[in-house]
mmCIF file of C-alpha atoms in Angstrom:
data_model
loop_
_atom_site.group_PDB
_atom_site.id
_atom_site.type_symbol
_atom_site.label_atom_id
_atom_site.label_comp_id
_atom_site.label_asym_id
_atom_site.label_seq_id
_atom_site.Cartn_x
_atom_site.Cartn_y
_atom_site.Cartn_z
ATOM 1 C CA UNK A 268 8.125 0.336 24.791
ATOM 2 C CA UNK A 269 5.939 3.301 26.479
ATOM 3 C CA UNK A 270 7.242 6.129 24.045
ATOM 4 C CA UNK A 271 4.882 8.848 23.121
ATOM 5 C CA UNK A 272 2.846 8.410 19.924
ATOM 6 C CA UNK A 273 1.433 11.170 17.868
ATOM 7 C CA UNK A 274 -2.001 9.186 17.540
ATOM 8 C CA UNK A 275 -3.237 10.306 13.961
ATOM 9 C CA UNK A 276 -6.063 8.335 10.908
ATOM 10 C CA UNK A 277 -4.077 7.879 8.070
ATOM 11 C CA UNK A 278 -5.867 6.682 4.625
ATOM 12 C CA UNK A 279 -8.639 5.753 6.898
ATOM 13 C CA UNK A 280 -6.623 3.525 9.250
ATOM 14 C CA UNK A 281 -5.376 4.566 13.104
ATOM 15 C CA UNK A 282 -1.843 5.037 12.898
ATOM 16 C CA UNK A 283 1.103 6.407 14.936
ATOM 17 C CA UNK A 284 3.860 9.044 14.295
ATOM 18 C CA UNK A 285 6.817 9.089 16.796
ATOM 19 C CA UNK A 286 6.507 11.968 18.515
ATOM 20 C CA UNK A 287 10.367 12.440 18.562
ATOM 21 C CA UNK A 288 9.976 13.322 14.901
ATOM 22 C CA UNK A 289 7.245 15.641 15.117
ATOM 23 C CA UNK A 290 7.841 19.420 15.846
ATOM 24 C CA UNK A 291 4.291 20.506 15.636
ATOM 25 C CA UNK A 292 0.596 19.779 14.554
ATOM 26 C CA UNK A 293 -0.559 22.354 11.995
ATOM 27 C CA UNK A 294 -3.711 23.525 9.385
ATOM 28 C CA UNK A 295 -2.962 23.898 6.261
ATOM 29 C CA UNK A 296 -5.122 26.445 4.527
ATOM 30 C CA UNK A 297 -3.410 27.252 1.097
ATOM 31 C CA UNK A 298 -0.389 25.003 -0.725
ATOM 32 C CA UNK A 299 1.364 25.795 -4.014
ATOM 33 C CA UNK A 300 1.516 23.439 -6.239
ATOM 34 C CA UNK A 301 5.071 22.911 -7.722
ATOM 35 C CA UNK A 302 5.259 21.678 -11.519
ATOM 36 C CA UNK A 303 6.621 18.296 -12.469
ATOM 37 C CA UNK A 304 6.092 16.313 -9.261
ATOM 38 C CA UNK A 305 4.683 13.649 -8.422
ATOM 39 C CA UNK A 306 0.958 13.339 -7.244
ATOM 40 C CA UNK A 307 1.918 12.374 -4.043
ATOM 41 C CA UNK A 308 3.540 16.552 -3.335
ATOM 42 C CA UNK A 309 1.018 18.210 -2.888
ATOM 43 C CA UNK A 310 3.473 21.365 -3.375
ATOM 44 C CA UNK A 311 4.559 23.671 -0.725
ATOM 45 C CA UNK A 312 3.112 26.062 2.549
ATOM 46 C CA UNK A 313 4.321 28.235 4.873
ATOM 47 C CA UNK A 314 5.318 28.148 8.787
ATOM 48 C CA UNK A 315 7.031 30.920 10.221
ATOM 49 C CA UNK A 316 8.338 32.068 7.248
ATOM 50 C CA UNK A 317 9.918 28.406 6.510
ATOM 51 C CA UNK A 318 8.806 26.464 3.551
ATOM 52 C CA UNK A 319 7.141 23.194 4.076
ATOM 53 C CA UNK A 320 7.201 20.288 1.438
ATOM 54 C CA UNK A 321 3.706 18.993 1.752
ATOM 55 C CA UNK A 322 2.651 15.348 0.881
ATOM 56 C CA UNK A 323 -0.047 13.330 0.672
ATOM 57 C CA UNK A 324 0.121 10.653 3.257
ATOM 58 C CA UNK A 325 -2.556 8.731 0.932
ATOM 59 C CA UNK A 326 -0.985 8.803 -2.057
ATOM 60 C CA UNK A 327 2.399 8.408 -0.925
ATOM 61 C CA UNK A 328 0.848 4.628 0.141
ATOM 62 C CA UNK A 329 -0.201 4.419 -3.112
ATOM 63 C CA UNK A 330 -3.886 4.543 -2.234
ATOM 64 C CA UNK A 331 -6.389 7.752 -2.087
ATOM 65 C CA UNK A 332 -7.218 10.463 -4.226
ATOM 66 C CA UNK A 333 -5.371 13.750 -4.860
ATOM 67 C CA UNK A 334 -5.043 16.064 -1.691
ATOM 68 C CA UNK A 335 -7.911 19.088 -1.410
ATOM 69 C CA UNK A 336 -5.810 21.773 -0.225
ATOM 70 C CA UNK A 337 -8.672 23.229 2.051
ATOM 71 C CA UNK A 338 -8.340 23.228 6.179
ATOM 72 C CA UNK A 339 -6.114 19.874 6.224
ATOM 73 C CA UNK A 340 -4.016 18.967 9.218
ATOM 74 C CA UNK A 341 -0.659 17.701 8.733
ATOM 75 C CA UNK A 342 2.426 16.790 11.149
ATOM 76 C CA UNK A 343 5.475 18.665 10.527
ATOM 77 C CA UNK A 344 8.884 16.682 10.337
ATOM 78 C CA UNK A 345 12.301 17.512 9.171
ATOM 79 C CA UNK A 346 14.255 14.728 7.680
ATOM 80 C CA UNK A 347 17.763 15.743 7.006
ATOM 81 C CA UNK A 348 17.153 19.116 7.123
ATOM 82 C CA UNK A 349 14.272 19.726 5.364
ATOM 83 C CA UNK A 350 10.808 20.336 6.762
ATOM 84 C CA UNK A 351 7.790 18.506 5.470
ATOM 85 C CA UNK A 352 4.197 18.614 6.350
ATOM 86 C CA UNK A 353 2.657 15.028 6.508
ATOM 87 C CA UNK A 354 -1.163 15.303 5.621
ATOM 88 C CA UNK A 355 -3.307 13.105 7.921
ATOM 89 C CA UNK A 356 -6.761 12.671 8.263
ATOM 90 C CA UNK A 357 -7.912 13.475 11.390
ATOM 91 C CA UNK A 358 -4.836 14.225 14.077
ATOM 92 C CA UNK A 359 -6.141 12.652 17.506
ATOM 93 C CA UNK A 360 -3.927 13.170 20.868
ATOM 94 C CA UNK A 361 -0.666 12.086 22.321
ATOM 95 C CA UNK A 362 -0.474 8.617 23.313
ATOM 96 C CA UNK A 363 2.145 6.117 24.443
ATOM 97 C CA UNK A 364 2.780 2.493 22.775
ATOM 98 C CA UNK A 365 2.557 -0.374 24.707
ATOM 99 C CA UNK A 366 4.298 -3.157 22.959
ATOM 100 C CA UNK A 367 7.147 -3.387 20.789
ATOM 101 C CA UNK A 368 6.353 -2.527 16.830
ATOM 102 C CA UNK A 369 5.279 -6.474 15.535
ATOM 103 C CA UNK A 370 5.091 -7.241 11.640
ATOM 104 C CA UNK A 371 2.368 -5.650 10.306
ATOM 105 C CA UNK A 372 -0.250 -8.048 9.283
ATOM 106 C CA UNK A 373 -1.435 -8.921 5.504
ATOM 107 C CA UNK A 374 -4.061 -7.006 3.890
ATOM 108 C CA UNK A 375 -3.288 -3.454 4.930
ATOM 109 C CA UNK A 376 -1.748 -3.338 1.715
ATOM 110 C CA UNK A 377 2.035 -2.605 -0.212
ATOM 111 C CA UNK A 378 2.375 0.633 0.537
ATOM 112 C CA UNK A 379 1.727 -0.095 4.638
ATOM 113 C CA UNK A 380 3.858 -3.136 4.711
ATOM 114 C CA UNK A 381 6.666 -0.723 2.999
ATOM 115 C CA UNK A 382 5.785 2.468 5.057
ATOM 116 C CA UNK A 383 5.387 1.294 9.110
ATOM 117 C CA UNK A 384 7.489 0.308 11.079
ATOM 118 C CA UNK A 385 5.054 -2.456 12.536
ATOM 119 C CA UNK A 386 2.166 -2.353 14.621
ATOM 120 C CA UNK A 387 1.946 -1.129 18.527
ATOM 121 C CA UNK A 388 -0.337 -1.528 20.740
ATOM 122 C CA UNK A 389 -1.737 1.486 22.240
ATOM 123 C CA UNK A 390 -4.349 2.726 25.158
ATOM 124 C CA UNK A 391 -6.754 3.246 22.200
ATOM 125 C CA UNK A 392 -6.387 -0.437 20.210
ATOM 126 C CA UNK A 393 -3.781 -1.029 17.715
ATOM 127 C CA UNK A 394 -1.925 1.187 15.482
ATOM 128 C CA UNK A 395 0.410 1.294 12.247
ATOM 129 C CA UNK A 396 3.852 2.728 13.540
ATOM 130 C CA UNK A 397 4.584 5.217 10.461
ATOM 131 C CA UNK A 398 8.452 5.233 9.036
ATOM 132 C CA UNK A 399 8.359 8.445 8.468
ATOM 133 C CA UNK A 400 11.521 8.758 5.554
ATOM 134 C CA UNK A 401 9.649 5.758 3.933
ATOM 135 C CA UNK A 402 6.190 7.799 3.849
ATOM 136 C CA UNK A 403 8.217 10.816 2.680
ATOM 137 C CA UNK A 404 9.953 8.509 -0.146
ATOM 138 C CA UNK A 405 6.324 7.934 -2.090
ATOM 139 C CA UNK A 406 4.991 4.624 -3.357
ATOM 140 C CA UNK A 407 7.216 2.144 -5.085
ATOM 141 C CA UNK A 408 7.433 3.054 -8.893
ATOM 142 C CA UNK A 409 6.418 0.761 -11.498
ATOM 143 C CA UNK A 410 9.784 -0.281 -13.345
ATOM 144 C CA UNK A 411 9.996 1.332 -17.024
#
């Protein structure tokens, strides 16, 4: 496969952003909240005078506890035109995957079967390939 990885910790777990899809790594110091959204937005920041959607890569899975918007990292991606800022845990280096993305295996749970793309292998061990528009999307909703 050998394309470049944005090698990131996601809800505790190594994972892997594209790095196609990401314009830049940034800190987040201060987000405002927006009213009537789900947990999973944290609200918005700034970048260069652009407004960035932020979310909660944790709760988006549908695990993890409300973001702290203190010194966070995130990855910023634009899907369809509009820029969000993807909190991660820790963001690591650039990497490159060595295998083709392979089913991701049980017990990482519903939101990771539903948000990555598989599981690649990479110089440091293996790591969940994140679908970025599916993180973006927020965990499956309970029907009414």
């Amino acid at each position: 496969m050998n394309k470049l990885l944005l090698m990131c910790t996601i809800a505790g777990r190594r994972a892997a952003i594209p790095a196609v899809e990401v314009q830049s790594v940034i800190e987040i110091e201060n987000i405002t909240p927006i009213p009537g959204t789900h947990d999973f937005i944290c609200g918005l920041t700034a970048l260069r005078s652009q407004a960035l959607t932020v979310i909660d890569s944790s709760l988006a899975l549908g695990i993890g506890h409300p973001c702290d918007s203190k010194d966070q990292r995130a990855a910023v991606v634009d899907i369809d035109g509009h820029l969000y800022a993807i909190l991660v845990d820790e963001a690591h280096d650039v990497g490159e995957a060595r295998s083709e993305p392979v089913a991701v295996p049980g017990g990482f749970g519903e939101g990771w079967q539903r948000a990555a793309r598989g599981m690649v292998e990479t110089d440091g061990g293996p790591a969940l390939l994140v679908d970025i528009p599916q993180l973006v999307s927020g965990p499956i909703q309970a029907a009414a």
